């Protein structure tokens, strides 16, 4: 773990497109602002853990039973010699 000390209005850069800025500090609370591309998902740790657990539970409940695999078919693509 990298540990950095920052004061109010100071930033941390992650790559060239993510900035983490200390907005304010009071008592036992630090407010931070995060600027990142829209495709970067940012969650509080406790929310991320709930999402992860829900995803695991959903994948377990929809798991394909081994006997059901026999009915699945695999489509094989034939190589088209005319495209070479």
mmCIF file of C-alpha atoms in Angstrom:
data_model
loop_
_atom_site.group_PDB
_atom_site.id
_atom_site.type_symbol
_atom_site.label_atom_id
_atom_site.label_comp_id
_atom_site.label_asym_id
_atom_site.label_seq_id
_atom_site.Cartn_x
_atom_site.Cartn_y
_atom_site.Cartn_z
ATOM 1 C CA UNK A 1 0.000 0.000 0.000
ATOM 2 C CA UNK A 2 1.267 3.422 -0.925
ATOM 3 C CA UNK A 3 0.730 5.956 1.879
ATOM 4 C CA UNK A 4 0.779 9.645 0.994
ATOM 5 C CA UNK A 5 0.250 12.760 3.073
ATOM 6 C CA UNK A 6 -1.826 15.512 1.476
ATOM 7 C CA UNK A 7 -3.273 18.805 2.677
ATOM 8 C CA UNK A 8 -6.520 20.477 1.645
ATOM 9 C CA UNK A 9 -6.605 21.304 -2.091
ATOM 10 C CA UNK A 10 -3.673 18.998 -2.855
ATOM 11 C CA UNK A 11 -4.127 16.218 -5.395
ATOM 12 C CA UNK A 12 -2.948 12.735 -6.212
ATOM 13 C CA UNK A 13 -2.738 11.697 -9.876
ATOM 14 C CA UNK A 14 -3.372 8.133 -11.024
ATOM 15 C CA UNK A 15 -2.174 7.686 -14.584
ATOM 16 C CA UNK A 16 -2.936 10.742 -16.669
ATOM 17 C CA UNK A 17 -6.719 10.620 -16.391
ATOM 18 C CA UNK A 18 -7.607 10.177 -12.699
ATOM 19 C CA UNK A 19 -7.214 12.831 -9.991
ATOM 20 C CA UNK A 20 -7.984 12.482 -6.298
ATOM 21 C CA UNK A 21 -8.202 15.808 -4.460
ATOM 22 C CA UNK A 22 -8.526 16.500 -0.729
ATOM 23 C CA UNK A 23 -11.440 18.948 -0.498
ATOM 24 C CA UNK A 24 -11.662 19.426 3.254
ATOM 25 C CA UNK A 25 -10.572 17.976 6.570
ATOM 26 C CA UNK A 26 -12.577 18.288 9.780
ATOM 27 C CA UNK A 27 -12.589 16.195 12.971
ATOM 28 C CA UNK A 28 -12.439 12.540 11.839
ATOM 29 C CA UNK A 29 -13.677 13.182 8.314
ATOM 30 C CA UNK A 30 -11.841 13.813 5.078
ATOM 31 C CA UNK A 31 -13.791 14.873 1.987
ATOM 32 C CA UNK A 32 -12.193 13.876 -1.286
ATOM 33 C CA UNK A 33 -13.116 14.547 -4.881
ATOM 34 C CA UNK A 34 -12.339 12.113 -7.669
ATOM 35 C CA UNK A 35 -12.124 13.061 -11.332
ATOM 36 C CA UNK A 36 -12.057 10.083 -13.673
ATOM 37 C CA UNK A 37 -13.343 9.077 -17.113
ATOM 38 C CA UNK A 38 -17.012 8.064 -17.201
ATOM 39 C CA UNK A 39 -16.106 4.447 -17.960
ATOM 40 C CA UNK A 40 -14.197 4.140 -14.654
ATOM 41 C CA UNK A 41 -16.479 2.812 -11.921
ATOM 42 C CA UNK A 42 -15.896 4.307 -8.478
ATOM 43 C CA UNK A 43 -17.582 2.874 -5.377
ATOM 44 C CA UNK A 44 -17.203 3.135 -1.629
ATOM 45 C CA UNK A 45 -15.626 -0.114 -0.391
ATOM 46 C CA UNK A 46 -18.754 -1.293 1.449
ATOM 47 C CA UNK A 47 -20.924 -0.769 -1.643
ATOM 48 C CA UNK A 48 -18.377 -2.552 -3.840
ATOM 49 C CA UNK A 49 -18.426 -5.552 -1.476
ATOM 50 C CA UNK A 50 -22.247 -5.710 -1.652
ATOM 51 C CA UNK A 51 -22.140 -5.591 -5.459
ATOM 52 C CA UNK A 52 -19.488 -8.301 -5.528
ATOM 53 C CA UNK A 53 -21.475 -10.533 -3.154
ATOM 54 C CA UNK A 54 -24.681 -10.032 -5.166
ATOM 55 C CA UNK A 55 -22.842 -10.966 -8.352
ATOM 56 C CA UNK A 56 -21.463 -14.136 -6.744
ATOM 57 C CA UNK A 57 -24.899 -15.106 -5.425
ATOM 58 C CA UNK A 58 -26.525 -14.481 -8.812
ATOM 59 C CA UNK A 59 -23.934 -16.571 -10.624
ATOM 60 C CA UNK A 60 -24.354 -19.445 -8.157
ATOM 61 C CA UNK A 61 -28.146 -19.410 -8.389
ATOM 62 C CA UNK A 62 -28.072 -19.452 -12.205
ATOM 63 C CA UNK A 63 -25.330 -22.064 -12.440
ATOM 64 C CA UNK A 64 -25.894 -24.659 -15.166
ATOM 65 C CA UNK A 65 -26.312 -28.167 -13.803
ATOM 66 C CA UNK A 66 -23.906 -30.789 -15.257
ATOM 67 C CA UNK A 67 -26.772 -32.826 -16.746
ATOM 68 C CA UNK A 68 -27.944 -29.749 -18.652
ATOM 69 C CA UNK A 69 -24.580 -29.498 -20.433
ATOM 70 C CA UNK A 70 -25.444 -32.551 -22.547
ATOM 71 C CA UNK A 71 -28.230 -30.648 -24.266
ATOM 72 C CA UNK A 72 -25.986 -27.698 -25.215
ATOM 73 C CA UNK A 73 -24.518 -27.633 -28.699
ATOM 74 C CA UNK A 74 -21.347 -25.988 -29.902
ATOM 75 C CA UNK A 75 -21.378 -24.295 -33.274
ATOM 76 C CA UNK A 76 -18.102 -24.697 -35.109
ATOM 77 C CA UNK A 77 -17.111 -22.146 -37.703
ATOM 78 C CA UNK A 78 -15.798 -23.517 -40.957
ATOM 79 C CA UNK A 79 -12.727 -21.857 -42.371
ATOM 80 C CA UNK A 80 -13.593 -20.028 -45.555
ATOM 81 C CA UNK A 81 -10.745 -20.631 -47.997
ATOM 82 C CA UNK A 82 -11.968 -17.904 -50.352
ATOM 83 C CA UNK A 83 -10.973 -15.120 -47.921
ATOM 84 C CA UNK A 84 -7.285 -15.981 -47.876
#
